[in-house]
Amino acid sequence: MHPASQPARLGIIGGSGIYDIDGLDKPEWVKISSPFGEPSDAILTGVLGGQAMAFLPRHGRGHRLSPTEVNYRANIDAMKRLGVTDILSLSAVGSLREDLVPGTFVIVDQFIDRTFAREKSFFGNGLVAHVSMAHPVCSRLGDHVQQAANEAGVTAVRGGTYLAMEGPQFSSQAESLLYRQWGCHVIGMTNMPEAKLAREAEICYATVAMVTDFDCWHPDHDHVSVEQVIRVLVGNASKGRDLVRHVVPHVKQDTHAASCACKHALEHALITAPEARTPAMIDKLAVVAGRVLKR
């Protein structure tokens, strides 16, 4: 189905502390098979405020998967198979700025990818593609999130750079200070390669980074207890769910979604000549890149 005729389906990827989404009509956990392996979990489908929804707990229910163990390719491919057109990613992060205190939400607009142990592309040997990541998130979807945050009374900062580290260990103090020098705002372990893969799949993607604590650059970092972090995490999860409820009508009423540039990211991205493309790769990418492969 061409993007212009495809009804919007909002996908939510929940990070630490967000393992389900409430208030759905006709909720059903659906297991999706992907040629890229197993997604993190089944996907919760349903309808919220008249808007078709799909929710995936990034780490699996019960938080079974570390950031490195998450199968990001299978997750995004599964979302695409369910007809998801827009993804809102909710992620717990540490703050690299004095003014981004715990409990603050950051609507991220840039990333620095420092991960190194993950598959970062759907494409490869037999079918090569290069998509632009100059502007790695969807500004249209970000506008909806900002409006929803204002309506929900959530403290949200528009714009910021997310440093994606490999993990699962946290940063050394030297690394944390370096990332501050780079001008980064928050640090987390999960939004890369997630954002890259969403772009390859022509899905609009926005990140809400939910600050739980200050990273170890901060002089008070060592005095923060696990209980304090968990308390903020639980509060952020509640605010995150409220944010989702408020963003739904904005996505549902958006009449410009079909023309969003994100939905045409593969238009000139395929490099491999048609006659040189491997049939197995064409089959594997039938859902992710079917729009351009069928022409």
Coordinates of C-alpha atoms in Angstrom, one line a residue:
M1 CA 0.0 0.0 0.0
H2 CA 1.3 3.4 -0.9
P3 CA 1.9 5.7 2.1
A4 CA -0.6 8.2 0.8
S5 CA -3.4 5.6 1.1
Q6 CA -2.2 3.9 4.3
P7 CA -4.2 4.8 7.4
A8 CA -2.0 5.9 10.3
R9 CA -1.1 3.4 13.0
L10 CA 0.8 4.8 15.9
G11 CA 3.6 2.5 17.4
I12 CA 4.9 3.0 20.9
I13 CA 8.2 1.5 21.9
G14 CA 8.4 1.5 25.7
G15 CA 11.7 1.7 27.5
S16 CA 12.6 0.9 31.1
G17 CA 9.6 1.1 33.4
I18 CA 7.0 1.0 30.5
Y19 CA 6.0 -2.6 29.7
D20 CA 2.4 -2.1 28.7
I21 CA -0.1 0.6 27.8
D22 CA -3.5 1.0 29.4
G23 CA -6.8 2.2 28.1
L24 CA -6.8 0.3 24.8
D25 CA -10.0 -0.9 23.2
K26 CA -9.8 -4.5 21.9
P27 CA -6.4 -5.1 23.4
E28 CA -4.5 -8.2 22.0
W29 CA -0.9 -9.3 22.4
V30 CA 0.1 -10.4 18.9
K31 CA 3.2 -12.5 18.1
I32 CA 4.9 -11.3 14.9
S33 CA 7.5 -13.4 13.0
S34 CA 10.3 -11.5 11.3
P35 CA 13.0 -12.7 8.9
F36 CA 15.5 -10.7 11.1
G37 CA 14.8 -12.9 14.2
E38 CA 12.7 -12.6 17.2
P39 CA 11.3 -9.2 18.4
S40 CA 11.7 -8.3 22.0
D41 CA 8.2 -9.5 22.8
A42 CA 4.7 -9.9 21.4
I43 CA 3.1 -6.6 20.4
L44 CA 0.1 -5.2 22.1
T45 CA -2.4 -4.0 19.5
G46 CA -5.7 -2.1 20.0
V47 CA -7.4 1.2 19.6
L48 CA -7.0 4.3 21.7
G49 CA -9.3 7.3 21.1
G50 CA -10.2 5.9 17.7
Q51 CA -6.5 5.6 16.7
A52 CA -5.0 2.2 15.8
M53 CA -2.1 1.5 18.2
A54 CA 0.7 -1.0 18.5
F55 CA 2.9 -1.2 21.7
L56 CA 6.2 -3.0 22.0
P57 CA 8.1 -3.3 25.3
R58 CA 11.7 -2.8 24.1
H59 CA 13.3 -4.9 26.8
G60 CA 10.4 -7.4 26.9
R61 CA 7.9 -7.7 29.7
G62 CA 9.8 -8.2 32.9
H63 CA 12.8 -6.4 31.4
R64 CA 14.5 -9.6 30.1
L65 CA 16.8 -8.0 27.5
S66 CA 19.8 -5.8 27.9
P67 CA 20.3 -2.9 25.5
T68 CA 22.8 -4.9 23.4
E69 CA 20.5 -8.0 23.4
V70 CA 17.5 -6.2 21.9
N71 CA 16.9 -7.2 18.3
Y72 CA 16.3 -3.7 16.9
R73 CA 15.9 -5.0 13.3
A74 CA 13.2 -7.5 14.3
N75 CA 11.4 -4.9 16.4
I76 CA 11.2 -2.3 13.6
D77 CA 10.4 -5.0 10.9
A78 CA 7.6 -6.3 13.1
M79 CA 6.1 -2.8 13.6
K80 CA 6.2 -2.3 9.8
R81 CA 4.4 -5.6 9.3
L82 CA 1.6 -4.4 11.6
G83 CA 1.2 -1.3 9.4
V84 CA 2.8 1.1 11.9
T85 CA 3.4 4.5 10.2
D86 CA 4.6 6.5 13.2
I87 CA 6.8 5.4 16.1
L88 CA 7.1 7.3 19.4
S89 CA 10.0 5.9 21.4
L90 CA 10.0 6.4 25.2
S91 CA 13.4 5.9 26.8
A92 CA 15.0 6.3 30.3
V93 CA 18.2 8.4 30.2
G94 CA 20.7 10.1 32.3
S95 CA 21.2 13.9 32.2
L96 CA 24.4 15.6 31.0
R97 CA 23.1 19.1 31.7
E98 CA 22.5 21.0 34.9
D99 CA 19.1 22.3 33.7
L100 CA 17.8 18.9 32.7
V101 CA 16.8 17.6 36.1
P102 CA 15.4 14.2 36.9
G103 CA 11.7 14.1 35.8
T104 CA 12.4 16.3 32.7
F105 CA 11.4 14.9 29.3
V106 CA 13.6 15.8 26.3
I107 CA 12.1 15.7 22.8
V108 CA 15.4 14.7 21.1
D109 CA 16.3 16.0 17.7
Q110 CA 19.9 14.6 17.3
F111 CA 21.9 11.5 18.1
I112 CA 25.6 10.6 18.5
D113 CA 25.9 6.8 18.0
R114 CA 28.6 5.2 20.1
T115 CA 27.2 1.7 20.0
F116 CA 29.4 -1.0 18.3
A117 CA 27.9 -4.5 19.0
R118 CA 24.6 -4.2 17.0
E119 CA 23.3 -4.8 13.6
K120 CA 22.6 -1.3 12.3
S121 CA 21.0 -1.8 8.9
F122 CA 18.4 -3.9 7.2
F123 CA 20.5 -3.7 4.0
G124 CA 23.8 -5.4 3.2
N125 CA 25.5 -7.9 0.9
G126 CA 23.2 -8.4 -2.1
L127 CA 21.2 -5.2 -1.6
V128 CA 22.9 -2.0 -0.5
A129 CA 21.2 1.2 0.5
H130 CA 22.2 4.5 2.1
V131 CA 19.6 6.7 3.8
S132 CA 20.2 10.2 5.1
M133 CA 20.4 10.6 8.9
A134 CA 21.2 14.3 8.9
H135 CA 17.9 15.0 10.7
P136 CA 17.3 11.6 12.4
V137 CA 13.9 12.2 13.9
C138 CA 10.6 13.4 12.4
S139 CA 9.9 17.0 13.2
R140 CA 6.2 16.7 12.4
L141 CA 5.8 13.9 15.0
G142 CA 8.0 15.9 17.4
D143 CA 5.5 18.9 17.0
H144 CA 2.7 16.5 18.0
V145 CA 4.7 15.3 21.1
Q146 CA 5.4 18.9 22.1
Q147 CA 1.8 19.9 21.9
A148 CA 0.8 16.7 23.8
A149 CA 3.3 17.4 26.6
N150 CA 1.9 20.9 27.0
E151 CA -1.6 19.6 27.3
A152 CA -0.6 16.8 29.7
G153 CA 1.4 19.2 31.9
V154 CA 4.6 17.3 31.4
T155 CA 7.8 19.3 31.6
A156 CA 9.4 18.8 28.2
V157 CA 12.3 20.4 26.5
R158 CA 12.2 20.6 22.7
G159 CA 15.5 19.7 21.1
G160 CA 18.6 18.0 22.4
T161 CA 21.4 15.5 21.5
Y162 CA 21.1 11.9 22.8
L163 CA 24.4 10.1 23.2
A164 CA 23.8 6.4 22.6
M165 CA 26.3 4.2 24.3
E166 CA 26.7 0.4 24.1
G167 CA 26.3 -0.5 27.8
P168 CA 25.2 -2.4 29.7
Q169 CA 27.7 -0.8 32.1
F170 CA 27.3 3.0 32.7
S171 CA 29.9 5.6 31.7
S172 CA 33.1 6.3 33.4
Q173 CA 33.4 9.8 34.8
A174 CA 36.0 10.6 32.0
E175 CA 33.5 9.5 29.4
S176 CA 30.7 11.5 30.9
L177 CA 32.8 14.6 31.0
L178 CA 33.8 14.1 27.4
Y179 CA 30.2 13.8 26.3
R180 CA 29.4 17.0 28.0
Q181 CA 32.2 18.7 26.1
W182 CA 30.7 17.4 22.9
G183 CA 27.5 19.3 23.7
C184 CA 25.3 16.2 24.4
H185 CA 22.2 16.6 26.5
V186 CA 21.2 13.1 27.6
I187 CA 22.8 9.7 27.5
G188 CA 21.1 6.3 27.0
M189 CA 21.7 2.9 25.6
T190 CA 18.7 2.1 23.3
N191 CA 17.8 4.6 20.6
M192 CA 20.5 3.6 18.2
P193 CA 20.2 1.8 15.9
E194 CA 16.5 2.0 16.5
A195 CA 16.2 5.5 14.9
K196 CA 18.3 4.4 11.9
L197 CA 16.2 1.4 11.2
A198 CA 13.0 3.3 11.5
R199 CA 14.3 5.7 8.8
E200 CA 15.3 2.7 6.6
A201 CA 11.8 1.3 7.0
E202 CA 10.2 4.7 6.1
I203 CA 8.5 5.0 9.5
C204 CA 8.3 8.4 11.1
Y205 CA 10.2 8.3 14.4
A206 CA 10.4 10.6 17.5
T207 CA 12.1 10.1 20.8
V208 CA 11.1 11.2 24.2
A209 CA 14.1 10.9 26.6
M210 CA 12.9 10.7 30.2
V211 CA 15.5 11.8 32.6
T212 CA 15.9 9.6 35.7
D213 CA 19.1 11.0 37.2
F214 CA 22.3 12.9 36.5
D215 CA 25.1 11.0 34.8
C216 CA 28.3 10.5 36.8
W217 CA 29.8 13.9 35.8
H218 CA 27.5 15.4 38.4
P219 CA 29.0 15.9 41.9
D220 CA 25.9 14.6 43.6
H221 CA 25.7 11.5 41.4
D222 CA 27.2 9.1 44.0
H223 CA 24.7 10.3 46.7
V224 CA 21.6 9.3 44.7
S225 CA 20.2 6.0 45.9
V226 CA 18.6 3.2 43.8
E227 CA 15.3 3.9 45.5
Q228 CA 15.4 7.6 44.3
V229 CA 16.1 6.5 40.8
I230 CA 13.3 3.9 40.8
R231 CA 10.9 6.5 42.2
V232 CA 11.7 8.9 39.4
L233 CA 11.5 6.0 36.9
V234 CA 8.0 5.1 38.1
G235 CA 6.9 8.7 37.9
N236 CA 8.3 9.1 34.4
A237 CA 6.5 6.0 33.3
S238 CA 3.2 7.3 34.5
K239 CA 3.8 10.7 32.8
G240 CA 4.9 8.8 29.6
R241 CA 1.6 7.0 29.5
D242 CA -0.3 10.2 29.9
L243 CA 1.8 11.8 27.1
V244 CA 0.8 8.9 24.8
R245 CA -2.9 9.5 25.5
H246 CA -2.5 13.2 24.6
V247 CA -0.5 12.6 21.5
V248 CA -3.1 10.3 20.0
P249 CA -5.6 12.9 18.7
H250 CA -2.8 14.9 17.1
V251 CA -1.6 11.9 15.1
K252 CA -5.2 10.9 14.3
Q253 CA -6.1 14.4 13.0
D254 CA -2.8 15.0 11.0
T255 CA -3.7 15.5 7.4
H256 CA 0.0 16.0 6.3
A257 CA 1.4 12.7 7.5
A258 CA 1.3 11.0 4.1
S259 CA 3.5 13.6 2.5
C260 CA 6.2 13.5 5.3
A261 CA 9.7 13.1 3.9
C262 CA 10.4 10.2 6.4
K263 CA 7.9 8.1 4.4
H264 CA 10.0 8.5 1.3
A265 CA 13.5 7.9 2.8
L266 CA 14.3 5.1 0.4
E267 CA 13.3 7.0 -2.8
H268 CA 16.9 7.4 -4.0
A269 CA 18.7 5.2 -1.4
L270 CA 19.1 1.9 -3.2
I271 CA 22.5 1.6 -4.7
T272 CA 22.7 -2.0 -5.9
A273 CA 21.7 -2.3 -9.6
P274 CA 18.4 -4.3 -10.0
E275 CA 20.1 -7.1 -11.9
A276 CA 22.7 -7.5 -9.2
R277 CA 20.2 -7.7 -6.2
T278 CA 20.2 -11.1 -4.4
P279 CA 16.7 -12.7 -4.5
A280 CA 17.1 -13.8 -0.8
M281 CA 17.7 -10.2 0.2
I282 CA 14.8 -9.0 -1.9
D283 CA 12.5 -11.5 -0.1
K284 CA 13.9 -10.5 3.3
L285 CA 13.3 -6.8 2.7
A286 CA 9.9 -7.3 1.1
V287 CA 8.1 -5.4 3.9
V288 CA 10.8 -2.9 5.0
A289 CA 11.5 -1.8 1.4
G290 CA 8.7 -3.2 -0.6
R291 CA 7.5 0.2 -1.7
V292 CA 10.6 0.8 -3.8
L293 CA 11.5 -2.8 -4.6
K294 CA 8.3 -3.4 -6.5
R295 CA 8.8 -0.7 -9.0

